[in-house]
mmCIF file of C-alpha atoms in Angstrom:
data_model
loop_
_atom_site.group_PDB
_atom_site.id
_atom_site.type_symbol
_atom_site.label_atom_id
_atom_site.label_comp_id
_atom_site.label_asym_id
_atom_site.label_seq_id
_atom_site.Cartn_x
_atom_site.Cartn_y
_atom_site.Cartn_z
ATOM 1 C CA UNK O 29 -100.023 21.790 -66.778
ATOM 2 C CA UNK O 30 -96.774 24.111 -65.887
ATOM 3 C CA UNK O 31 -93.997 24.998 -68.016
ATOM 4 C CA UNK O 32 -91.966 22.159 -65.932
ATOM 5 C CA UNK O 33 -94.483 18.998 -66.738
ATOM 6 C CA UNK O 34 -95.310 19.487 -70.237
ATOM 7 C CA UNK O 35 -91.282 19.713 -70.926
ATOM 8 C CA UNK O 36 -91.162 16.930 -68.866
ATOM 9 C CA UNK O 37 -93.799 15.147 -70.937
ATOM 10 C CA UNK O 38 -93.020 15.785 -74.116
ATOM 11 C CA UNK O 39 -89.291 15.100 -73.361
ATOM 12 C CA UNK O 40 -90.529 11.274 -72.622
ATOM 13 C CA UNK O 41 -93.040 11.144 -75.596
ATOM 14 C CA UNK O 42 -89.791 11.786 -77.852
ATOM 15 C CA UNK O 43 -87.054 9.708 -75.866
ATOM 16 C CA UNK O 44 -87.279 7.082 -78.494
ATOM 17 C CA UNK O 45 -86.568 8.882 -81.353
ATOM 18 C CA UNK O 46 -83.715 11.018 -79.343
ATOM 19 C CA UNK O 47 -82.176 7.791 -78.260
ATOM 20 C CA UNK O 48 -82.615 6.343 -81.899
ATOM 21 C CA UNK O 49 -80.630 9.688 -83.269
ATOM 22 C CA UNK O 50 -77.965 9.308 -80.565
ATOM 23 C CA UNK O 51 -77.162 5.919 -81.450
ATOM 24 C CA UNK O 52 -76.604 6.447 -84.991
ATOM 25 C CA UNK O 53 -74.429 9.219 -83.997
ATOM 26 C CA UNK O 54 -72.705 7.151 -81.434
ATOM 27 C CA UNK O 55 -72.688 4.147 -82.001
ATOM 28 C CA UNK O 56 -73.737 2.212 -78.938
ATOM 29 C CA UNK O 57 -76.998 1.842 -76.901
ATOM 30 C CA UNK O 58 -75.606 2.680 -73.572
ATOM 31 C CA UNK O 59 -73.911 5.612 -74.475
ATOM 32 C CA UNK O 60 -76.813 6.613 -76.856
ATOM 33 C CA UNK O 61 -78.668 6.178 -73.430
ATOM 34 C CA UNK O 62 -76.544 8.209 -71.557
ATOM 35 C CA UNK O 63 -76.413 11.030 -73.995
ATOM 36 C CA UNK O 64 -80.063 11.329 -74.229
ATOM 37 C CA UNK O 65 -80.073 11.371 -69.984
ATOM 38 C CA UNK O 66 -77.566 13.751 -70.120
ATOM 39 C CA UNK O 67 -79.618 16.063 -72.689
ATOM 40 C CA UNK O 68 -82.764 15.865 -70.416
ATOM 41 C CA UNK O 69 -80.842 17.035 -67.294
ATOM 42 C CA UNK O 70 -79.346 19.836 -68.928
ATOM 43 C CA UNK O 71 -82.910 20.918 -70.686
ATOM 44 C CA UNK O 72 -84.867 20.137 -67.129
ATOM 45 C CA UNK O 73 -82.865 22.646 -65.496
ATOM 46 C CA UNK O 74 -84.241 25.329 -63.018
ATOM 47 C CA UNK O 75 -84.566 28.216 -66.262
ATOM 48 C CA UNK O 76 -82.567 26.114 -69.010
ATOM 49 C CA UNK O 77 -86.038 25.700 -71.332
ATOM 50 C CA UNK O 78 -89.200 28.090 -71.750
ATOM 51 C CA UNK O 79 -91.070 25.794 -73.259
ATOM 52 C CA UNK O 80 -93.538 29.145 -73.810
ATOM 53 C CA UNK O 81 -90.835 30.855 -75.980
ATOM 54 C CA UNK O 82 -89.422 27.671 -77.796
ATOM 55 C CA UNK O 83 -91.520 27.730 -81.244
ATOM 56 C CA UNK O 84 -90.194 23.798 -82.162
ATOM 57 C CA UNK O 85 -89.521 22.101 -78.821
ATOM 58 C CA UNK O 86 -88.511 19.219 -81.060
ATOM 59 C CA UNK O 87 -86.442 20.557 -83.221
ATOM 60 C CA UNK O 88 -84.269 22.234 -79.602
ATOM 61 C CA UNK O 89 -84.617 19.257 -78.018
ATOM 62 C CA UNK O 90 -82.535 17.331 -81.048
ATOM 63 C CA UNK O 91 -80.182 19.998 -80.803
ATOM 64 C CA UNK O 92 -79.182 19.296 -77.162
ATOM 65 C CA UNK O 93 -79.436 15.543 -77.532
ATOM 66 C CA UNK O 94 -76.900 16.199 -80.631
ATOM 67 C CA UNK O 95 -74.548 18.755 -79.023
ATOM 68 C CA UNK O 96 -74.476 16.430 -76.330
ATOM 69 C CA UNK O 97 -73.151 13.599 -78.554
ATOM 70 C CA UNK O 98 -70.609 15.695 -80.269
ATOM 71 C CA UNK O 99 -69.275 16.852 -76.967
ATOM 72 C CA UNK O 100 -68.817 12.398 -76.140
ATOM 73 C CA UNK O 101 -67.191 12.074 -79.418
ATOM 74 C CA UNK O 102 -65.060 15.092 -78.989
ATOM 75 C CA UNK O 103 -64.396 13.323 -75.554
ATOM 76 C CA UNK O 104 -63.718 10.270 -76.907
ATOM 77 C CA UNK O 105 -60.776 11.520 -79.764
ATOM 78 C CA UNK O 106 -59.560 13.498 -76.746
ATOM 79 C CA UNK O 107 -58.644 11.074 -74.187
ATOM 80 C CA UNK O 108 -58.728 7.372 -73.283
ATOM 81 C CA UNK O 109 -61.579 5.517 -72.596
ATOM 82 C CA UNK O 110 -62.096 4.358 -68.559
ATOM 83 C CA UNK O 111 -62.453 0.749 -68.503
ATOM 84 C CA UNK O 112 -66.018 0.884 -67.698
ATOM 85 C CA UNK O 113 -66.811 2.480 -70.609
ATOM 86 C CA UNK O 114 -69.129 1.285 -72.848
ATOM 87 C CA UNK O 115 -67.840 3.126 -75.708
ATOM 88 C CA UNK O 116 -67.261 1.623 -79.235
ATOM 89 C CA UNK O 117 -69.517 -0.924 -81.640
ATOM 90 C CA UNK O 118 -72.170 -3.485 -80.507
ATOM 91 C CA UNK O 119 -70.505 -6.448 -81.651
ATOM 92 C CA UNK O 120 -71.931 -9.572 -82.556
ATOM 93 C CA UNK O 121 -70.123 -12.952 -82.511
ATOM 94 C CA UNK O 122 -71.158 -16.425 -83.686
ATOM 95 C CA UNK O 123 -69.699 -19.472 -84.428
ATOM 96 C CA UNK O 124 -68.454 -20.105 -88.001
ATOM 97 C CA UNK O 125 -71.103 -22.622 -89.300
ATOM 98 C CA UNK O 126 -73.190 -23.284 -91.382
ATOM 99 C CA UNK O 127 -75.976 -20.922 -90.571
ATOM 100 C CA UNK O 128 -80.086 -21.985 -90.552
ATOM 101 C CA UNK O 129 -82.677 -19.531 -92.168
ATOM 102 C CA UNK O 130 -83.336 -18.044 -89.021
ATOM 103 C CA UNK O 131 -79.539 -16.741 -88.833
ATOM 104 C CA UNK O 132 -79.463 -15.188 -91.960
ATOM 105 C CA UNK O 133 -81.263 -12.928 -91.277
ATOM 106 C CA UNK O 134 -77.891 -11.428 -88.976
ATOM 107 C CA UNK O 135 -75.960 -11.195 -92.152
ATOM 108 C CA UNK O 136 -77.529 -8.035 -92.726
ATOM 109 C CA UNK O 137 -75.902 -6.670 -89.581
ATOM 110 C CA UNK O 138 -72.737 -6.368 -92.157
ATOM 111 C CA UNK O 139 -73.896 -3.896 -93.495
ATOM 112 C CA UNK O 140 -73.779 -2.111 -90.074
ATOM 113 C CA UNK O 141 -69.871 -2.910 -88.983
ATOM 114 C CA UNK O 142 -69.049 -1.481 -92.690
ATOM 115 C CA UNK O 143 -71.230 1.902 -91.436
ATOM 116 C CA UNK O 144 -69.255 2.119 -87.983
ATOM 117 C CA UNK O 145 -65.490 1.536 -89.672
ATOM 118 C CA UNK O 146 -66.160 4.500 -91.773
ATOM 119 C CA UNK O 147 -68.113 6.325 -89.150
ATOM 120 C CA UNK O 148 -64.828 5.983 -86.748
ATOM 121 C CA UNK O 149 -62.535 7.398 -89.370
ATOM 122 C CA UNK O 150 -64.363 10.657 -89.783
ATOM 123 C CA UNK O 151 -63.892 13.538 -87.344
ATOM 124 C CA UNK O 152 -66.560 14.335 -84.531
ATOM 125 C CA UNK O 153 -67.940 17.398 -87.085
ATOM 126 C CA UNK O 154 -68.159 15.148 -90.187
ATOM 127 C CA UNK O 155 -69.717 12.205 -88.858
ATOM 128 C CA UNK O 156 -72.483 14.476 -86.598
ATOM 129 C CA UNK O 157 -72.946 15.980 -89.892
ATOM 130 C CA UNK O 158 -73.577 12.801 -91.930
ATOM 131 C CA UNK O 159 -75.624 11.260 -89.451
ATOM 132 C CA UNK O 160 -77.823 14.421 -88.867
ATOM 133 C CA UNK O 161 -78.518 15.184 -92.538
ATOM 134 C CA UNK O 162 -78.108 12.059 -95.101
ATOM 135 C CA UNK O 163 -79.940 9.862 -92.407
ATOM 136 C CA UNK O 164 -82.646 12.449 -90.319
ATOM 137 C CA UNK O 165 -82.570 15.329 -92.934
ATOM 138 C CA UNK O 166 -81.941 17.640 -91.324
ATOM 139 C CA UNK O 167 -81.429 21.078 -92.629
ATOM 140 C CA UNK O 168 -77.933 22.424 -93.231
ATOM 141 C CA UNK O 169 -78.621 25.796 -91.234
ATOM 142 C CA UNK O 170 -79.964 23.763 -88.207
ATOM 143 C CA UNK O 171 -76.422 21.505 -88.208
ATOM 144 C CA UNK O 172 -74.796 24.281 -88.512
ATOM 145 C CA UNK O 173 -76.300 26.022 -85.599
ATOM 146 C CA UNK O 174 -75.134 22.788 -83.731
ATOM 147 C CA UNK O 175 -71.772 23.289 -84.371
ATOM 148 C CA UNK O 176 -71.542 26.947 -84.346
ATOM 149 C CA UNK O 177 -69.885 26.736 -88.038
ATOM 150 C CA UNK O 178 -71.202 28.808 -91.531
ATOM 151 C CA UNK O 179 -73.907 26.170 -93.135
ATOM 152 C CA UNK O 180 -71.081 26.401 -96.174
ATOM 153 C CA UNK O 181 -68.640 24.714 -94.312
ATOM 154 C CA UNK O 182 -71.044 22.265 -92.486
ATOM 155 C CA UNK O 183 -71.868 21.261 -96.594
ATOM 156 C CA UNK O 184 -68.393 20.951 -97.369
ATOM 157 C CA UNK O 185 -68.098 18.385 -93.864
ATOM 158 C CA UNK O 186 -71.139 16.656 -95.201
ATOM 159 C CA UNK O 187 -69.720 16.452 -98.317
ATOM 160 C CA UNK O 188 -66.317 14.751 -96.807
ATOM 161 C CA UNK O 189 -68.059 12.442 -94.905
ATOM 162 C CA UNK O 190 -70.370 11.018 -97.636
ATOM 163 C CA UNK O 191 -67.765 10.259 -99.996
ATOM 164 C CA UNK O 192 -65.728 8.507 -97.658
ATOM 165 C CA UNK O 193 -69.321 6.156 -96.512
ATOM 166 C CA UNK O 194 -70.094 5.721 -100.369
ATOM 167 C CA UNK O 195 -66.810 4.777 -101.471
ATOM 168 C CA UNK O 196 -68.294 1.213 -100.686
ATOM 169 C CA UNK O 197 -71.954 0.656 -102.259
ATOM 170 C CA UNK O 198 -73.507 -1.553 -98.833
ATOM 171 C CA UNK O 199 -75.116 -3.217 -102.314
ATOM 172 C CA UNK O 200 -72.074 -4.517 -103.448
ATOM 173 C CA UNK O 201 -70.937 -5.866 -100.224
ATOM 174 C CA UNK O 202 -70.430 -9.972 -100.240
ATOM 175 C CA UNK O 203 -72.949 -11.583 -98.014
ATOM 176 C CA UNK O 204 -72.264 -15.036 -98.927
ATOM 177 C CA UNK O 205 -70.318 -16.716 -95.820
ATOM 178 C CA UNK O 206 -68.279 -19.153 -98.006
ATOM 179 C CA UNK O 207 -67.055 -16.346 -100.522
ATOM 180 C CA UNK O 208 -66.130 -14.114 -97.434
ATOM 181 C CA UNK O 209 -64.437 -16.692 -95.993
ATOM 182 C CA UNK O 210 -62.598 -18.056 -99.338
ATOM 183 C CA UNK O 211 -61.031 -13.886 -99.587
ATOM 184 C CA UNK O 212 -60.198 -13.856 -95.930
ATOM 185 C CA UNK O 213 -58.292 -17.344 -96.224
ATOM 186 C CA UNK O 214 -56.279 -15.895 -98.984
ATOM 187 C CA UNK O 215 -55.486 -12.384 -97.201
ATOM 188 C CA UNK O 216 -53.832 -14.392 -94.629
ATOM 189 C CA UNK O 217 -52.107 -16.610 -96.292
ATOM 190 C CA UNK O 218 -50.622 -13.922 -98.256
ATOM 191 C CA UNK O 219 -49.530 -12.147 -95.085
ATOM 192 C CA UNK O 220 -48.284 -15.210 -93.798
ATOM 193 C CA UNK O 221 -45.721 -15.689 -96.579
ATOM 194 C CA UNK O 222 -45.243 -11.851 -97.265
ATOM 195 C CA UNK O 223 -46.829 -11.909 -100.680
ATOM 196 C CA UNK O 224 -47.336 -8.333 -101.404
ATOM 197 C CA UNK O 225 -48.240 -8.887 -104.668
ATOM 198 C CA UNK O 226 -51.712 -10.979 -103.927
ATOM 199 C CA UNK O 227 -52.052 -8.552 -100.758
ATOM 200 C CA UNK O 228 -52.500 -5.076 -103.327
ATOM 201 C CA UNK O 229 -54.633 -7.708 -105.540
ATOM 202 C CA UNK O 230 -56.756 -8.571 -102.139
ATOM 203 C CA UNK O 231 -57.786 -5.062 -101.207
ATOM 204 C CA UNK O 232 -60.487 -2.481 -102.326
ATOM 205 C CA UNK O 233 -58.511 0.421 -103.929
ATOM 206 C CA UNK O 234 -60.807 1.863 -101.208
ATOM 207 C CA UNK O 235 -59.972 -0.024 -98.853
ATOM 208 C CA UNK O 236 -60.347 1.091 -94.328
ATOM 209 C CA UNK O 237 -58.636 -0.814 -92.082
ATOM 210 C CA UNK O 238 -59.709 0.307 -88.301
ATOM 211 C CA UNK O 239 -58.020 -0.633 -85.343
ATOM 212 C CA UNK O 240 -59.941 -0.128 -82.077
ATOM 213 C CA UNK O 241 -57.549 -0.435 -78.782
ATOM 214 C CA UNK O 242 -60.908 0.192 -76.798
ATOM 215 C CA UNK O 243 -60.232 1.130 -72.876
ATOM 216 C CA UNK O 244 -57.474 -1.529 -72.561
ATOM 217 C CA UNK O 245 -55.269 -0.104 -75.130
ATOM 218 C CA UNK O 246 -56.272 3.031 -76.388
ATOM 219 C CA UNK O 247 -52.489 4.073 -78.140
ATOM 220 C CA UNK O 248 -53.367 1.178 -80.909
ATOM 221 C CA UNK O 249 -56.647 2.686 -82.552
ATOM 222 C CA UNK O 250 -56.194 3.741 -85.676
ATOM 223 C CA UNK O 251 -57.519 4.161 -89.107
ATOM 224 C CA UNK O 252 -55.543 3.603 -92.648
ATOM 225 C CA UNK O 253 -56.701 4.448 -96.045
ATOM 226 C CA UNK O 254 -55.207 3.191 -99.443
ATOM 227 C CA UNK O 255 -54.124 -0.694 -100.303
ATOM 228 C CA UNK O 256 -50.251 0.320 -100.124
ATOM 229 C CA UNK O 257 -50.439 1.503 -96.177
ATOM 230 C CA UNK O 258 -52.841 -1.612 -95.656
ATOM 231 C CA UNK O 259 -50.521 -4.211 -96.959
ATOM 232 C CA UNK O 260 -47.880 -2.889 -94.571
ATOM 233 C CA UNK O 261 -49.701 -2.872 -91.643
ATOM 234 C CA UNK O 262 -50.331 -6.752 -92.609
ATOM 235 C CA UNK O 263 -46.976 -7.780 -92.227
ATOM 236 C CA UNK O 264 -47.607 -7.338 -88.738
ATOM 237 C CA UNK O 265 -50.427 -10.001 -88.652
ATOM 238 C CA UNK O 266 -47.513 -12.874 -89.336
ATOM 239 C CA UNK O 267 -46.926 -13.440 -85.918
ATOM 240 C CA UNK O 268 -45.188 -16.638 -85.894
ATOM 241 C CA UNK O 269 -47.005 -18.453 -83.472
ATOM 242 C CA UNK O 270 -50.747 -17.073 -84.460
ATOM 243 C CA UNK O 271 -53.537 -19.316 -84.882
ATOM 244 C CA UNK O 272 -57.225 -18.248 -85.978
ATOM 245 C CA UNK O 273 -60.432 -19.233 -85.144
ATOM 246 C CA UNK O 274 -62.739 -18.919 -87.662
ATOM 247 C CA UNK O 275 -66.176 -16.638 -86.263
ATOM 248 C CA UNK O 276 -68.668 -14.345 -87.685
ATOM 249 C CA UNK O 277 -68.742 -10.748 -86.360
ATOM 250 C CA UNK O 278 -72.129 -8.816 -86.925
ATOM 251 C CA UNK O 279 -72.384 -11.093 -90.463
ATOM 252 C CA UNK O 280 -69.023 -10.715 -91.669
ATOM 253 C CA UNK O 281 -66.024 -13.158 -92.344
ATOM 254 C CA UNK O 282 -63.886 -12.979 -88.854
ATOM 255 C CA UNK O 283 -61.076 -14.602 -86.865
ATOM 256 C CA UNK O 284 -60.051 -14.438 -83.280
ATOM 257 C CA UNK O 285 -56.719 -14.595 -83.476
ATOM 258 C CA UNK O 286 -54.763 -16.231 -80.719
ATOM 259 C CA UNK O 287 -50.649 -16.331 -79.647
ATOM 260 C CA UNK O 288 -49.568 -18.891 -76.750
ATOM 261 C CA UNK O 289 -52.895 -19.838 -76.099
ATOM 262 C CA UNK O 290 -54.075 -16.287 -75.834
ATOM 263 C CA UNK O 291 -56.650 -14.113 -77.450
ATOM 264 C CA UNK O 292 -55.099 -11.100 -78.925
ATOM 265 C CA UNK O 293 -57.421 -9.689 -81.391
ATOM 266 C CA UNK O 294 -60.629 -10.211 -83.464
ATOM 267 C CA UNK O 295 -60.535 -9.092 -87.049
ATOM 268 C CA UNK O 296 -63.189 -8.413 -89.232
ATOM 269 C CA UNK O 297 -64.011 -8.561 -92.993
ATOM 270 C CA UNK O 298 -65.756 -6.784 -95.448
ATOM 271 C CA UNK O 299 -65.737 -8.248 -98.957
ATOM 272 C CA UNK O 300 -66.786 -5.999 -102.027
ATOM 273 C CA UNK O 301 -66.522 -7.744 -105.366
ATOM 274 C CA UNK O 302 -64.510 -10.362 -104.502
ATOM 275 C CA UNK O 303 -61.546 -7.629 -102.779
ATOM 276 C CA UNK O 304 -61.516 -6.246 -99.134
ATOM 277 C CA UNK O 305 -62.858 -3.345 -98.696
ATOM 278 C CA UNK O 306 -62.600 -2.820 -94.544
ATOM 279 C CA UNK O 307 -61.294 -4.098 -91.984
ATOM 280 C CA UNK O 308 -62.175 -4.041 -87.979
ATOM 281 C CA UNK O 309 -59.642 -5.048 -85.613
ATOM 282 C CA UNK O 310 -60.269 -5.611 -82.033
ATOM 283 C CA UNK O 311 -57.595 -5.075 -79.818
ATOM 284 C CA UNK O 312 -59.309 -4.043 -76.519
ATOM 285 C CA UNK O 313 -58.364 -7.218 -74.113
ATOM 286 C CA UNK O 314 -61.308 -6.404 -72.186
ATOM 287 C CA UNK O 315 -63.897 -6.817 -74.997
ATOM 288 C CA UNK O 316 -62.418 -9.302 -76.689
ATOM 289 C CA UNK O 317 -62.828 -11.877 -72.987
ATOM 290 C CA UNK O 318 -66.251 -10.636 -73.072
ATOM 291 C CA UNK O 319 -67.383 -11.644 -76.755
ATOM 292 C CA UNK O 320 -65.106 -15.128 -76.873
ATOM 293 C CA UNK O 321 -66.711 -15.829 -73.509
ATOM 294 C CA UNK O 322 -70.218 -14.909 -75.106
ATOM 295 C CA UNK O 323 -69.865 -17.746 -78.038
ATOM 296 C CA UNK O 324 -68.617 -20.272 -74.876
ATOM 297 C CA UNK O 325 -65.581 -22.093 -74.069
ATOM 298 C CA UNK O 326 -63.337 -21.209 -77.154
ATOM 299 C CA UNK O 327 -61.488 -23.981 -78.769
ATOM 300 C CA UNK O 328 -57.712 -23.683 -77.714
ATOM 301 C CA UNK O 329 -55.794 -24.450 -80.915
ATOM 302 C CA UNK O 330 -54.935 -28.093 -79.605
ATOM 303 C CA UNK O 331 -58.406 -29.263 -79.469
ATOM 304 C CA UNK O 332 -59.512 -31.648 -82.006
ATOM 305 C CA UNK O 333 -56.586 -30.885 -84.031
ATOM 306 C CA UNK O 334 -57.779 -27.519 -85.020
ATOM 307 C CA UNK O 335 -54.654 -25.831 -84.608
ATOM 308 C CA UNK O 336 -53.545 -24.247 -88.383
ATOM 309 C CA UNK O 337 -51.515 -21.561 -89.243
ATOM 310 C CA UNK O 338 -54.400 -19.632 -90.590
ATOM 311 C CA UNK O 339 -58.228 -19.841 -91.081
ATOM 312 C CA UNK O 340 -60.082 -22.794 -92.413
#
C-alpha cells in the first residue's frame, strides 16, 4: 500500500471521530461535515502529508480538521453568513404539550442549547480551546500549536472560556416543562408592563442572552452578560401587538413570537433555580419559516381564541 492509500485509509477509518470533534467545535452537522471534507482535501494533497515522516497521523490529522474549524469560526465573526449557509445551532421544535415518556427523553437536549449560547459568546480561540481540551483532552502544547500561541496563553483562553460555560451547573438547570414555563410566563409579563423590579428578580446574576440574526439578518446577533443590560434589552420584547406561541426548543421553555400575523422571532429559555439563566433568540427569518413550518401549520393568533398578550 503507497503513501497515498494508507492516508487515504486511515483518513476514512477516523472520519467519525473528526466529524464528532468538528461538531462540538462548530456546532452543526453540515458544517462539521464540511470542515472535515475540507481537512481531507487539504491533507490528500499532491506532497501536503508523508504519512512516512508523520510519527501520530492522528494526532496531525485533528490538527487540520481543528485549524480548519477555527479558520470557519474566524469566518463566521468576520462576515455575514450567505443564505445557504448552514451555519448556527440544530434546533429542535415541538409543540408545547404535555409530553409522553418517549419525549422526555429530548429534554435532555437542554442541556445542549445552554452549551451553544455560551459557546457563541466566546471568541474563535477560547471556544477551540474549550472544546479541544475540557471535552477531547487534549494537551495544552498541542492547542497551542493549533493556534500558533505560547501554551501559557492558550491556559489562560481555556481558563476564560470555562468559567464563562460553568457559571451555570447543566445540574442545576430546570427540566420540568411546567416550572420552565411558569418563569417564562412571568418574564414576559414583566416586560410587558415594564416591571424592572421582577425582571432583575427573574434573571441569573449570570445570566446570557444571545441573539442570532443568522444569514437573514446578521447586524442583530449579539451576546449580553449581567441582569442590568438584560432587563434593558427586554423592554424591547413589548411590542404592542406581539402574541406568543407557546413551543419547546431542544427541551427548553420557548415562544414564537408573532406581530401582524407574522413570525418574528423564537426565544428560548433556560431556567436555573427558579431564575433565567440564558436566553436564545432567533431572529434569522429564514430559519425561523423553516422550524414553524417543521411543527405544521402554526396557529395564527385568531384561531380557537388563542390570541393573548403573552404565553399561556
Amino acid at each position: 500500500m503507497d503513501s497515498a492509500e494508507q492516508l487515504s485509509r486511515h483518513f476514512e477509518e477516523s472520519r467519525q471521530r473528526l466529524t464528532a470533534l468538528a461538531y462540538r467545535i462548530l456546532g452543526n452537522s453540515a458544517d462539521a461535515e464540511d470542515a472535515v471534507q475540507d481537512a481531507w482535501v487539504r491533507l490528500s494533497r499532491p506532497g501536503a502529508t508523508d504519512v512516512a515522516v508523520v510519527t501520530n497521523l492522528d494526532g496531525w490529522m485533528t490538527t487540520v480538521v481543528s485549524r480548519t474549524c477555527l479558520n470557519k469560526l474566524r469566518a463566521r465573526a468576520a462576515r455575514p453568513e450567505s443564505p445557504t449557509d448552514a451555519a448556527g445551532p440544530e434546533l429542535h421544535v415541538r409543540p408545547d404539550q404535555a409530553l409522553g415518556p418517549e419525549d422526555q427523553a429530548l429534554l435532555a437536549e437542554q442541556v445542549s442549547l445552554a452549551l451553544h449560547i455560551v459557546l457563541q459568546s466566546l471568541t474563535p480561540p477560547e471556544r477551540l480551546t474549550f472544546v479541544l481540551h475540557d471535552s477531547f483532552g487534549m494537551p495544552f502544547s498541542e492547542i497551542a500549536n493549533v493556534l500558533g500561541k505560547s501554551t501559557e496563553a492558550t491556559r489562560k483562553l481555556a481558563s476564560r472560556a470555562r468559567q464563562r460555560v460553568h457559571a451555570v451547573d447543566p445540574a442545576e438547570i430546570e427540566t420540568n416543562p411546567a416550572s420552565q414555563r411558569s418563569v417564562v410566563n412571568a418574564f414576559f409579563a414583566a416586560s410587558r408592563d415594564g416591571d424592572i423590579d421582577t425582571l432583575l428578580t427573574l434573571l441569573h446574576p449570570e445570566i446570557t442572552f444571545h441573539a442570532d440574526g443568522g444569514a437573514t439578518r446578521p447586524a442583530a446577533s449579539a451576546t449580553i452578560h449581567g441582569p442590568e443590560n438584560v432587563t434593558r434589552r427586554a423592554a424591547t420584547f413589548a411590542i404592542p401587538d406581539a402574541t406568543f406561541q407557546p413551543i419547546t426548543l431542544n427541551g427548553s421553555a420557548a415562544v414564537i413570537v408573532r406581530s401582524n400575523h407574522q413570525s418574528v422571532s423564537i426565544m428560548a429559555f433556560v431556567i436555573s433555580h427558579g431564575r433565567i439563566a440564558q436566553i436564545y433568540s432567533l431572529l434569522d427569518q429564514l430559519r425561523i419559516e423553516q422550524l414553524v413550518n417543521g411543527i405544521g401549520q402554526a396557529r395564527q393568533p385568531s384561531d380557537n381564541g388563542s390570541s393573548q398578550s403573552g404565553p399561556r
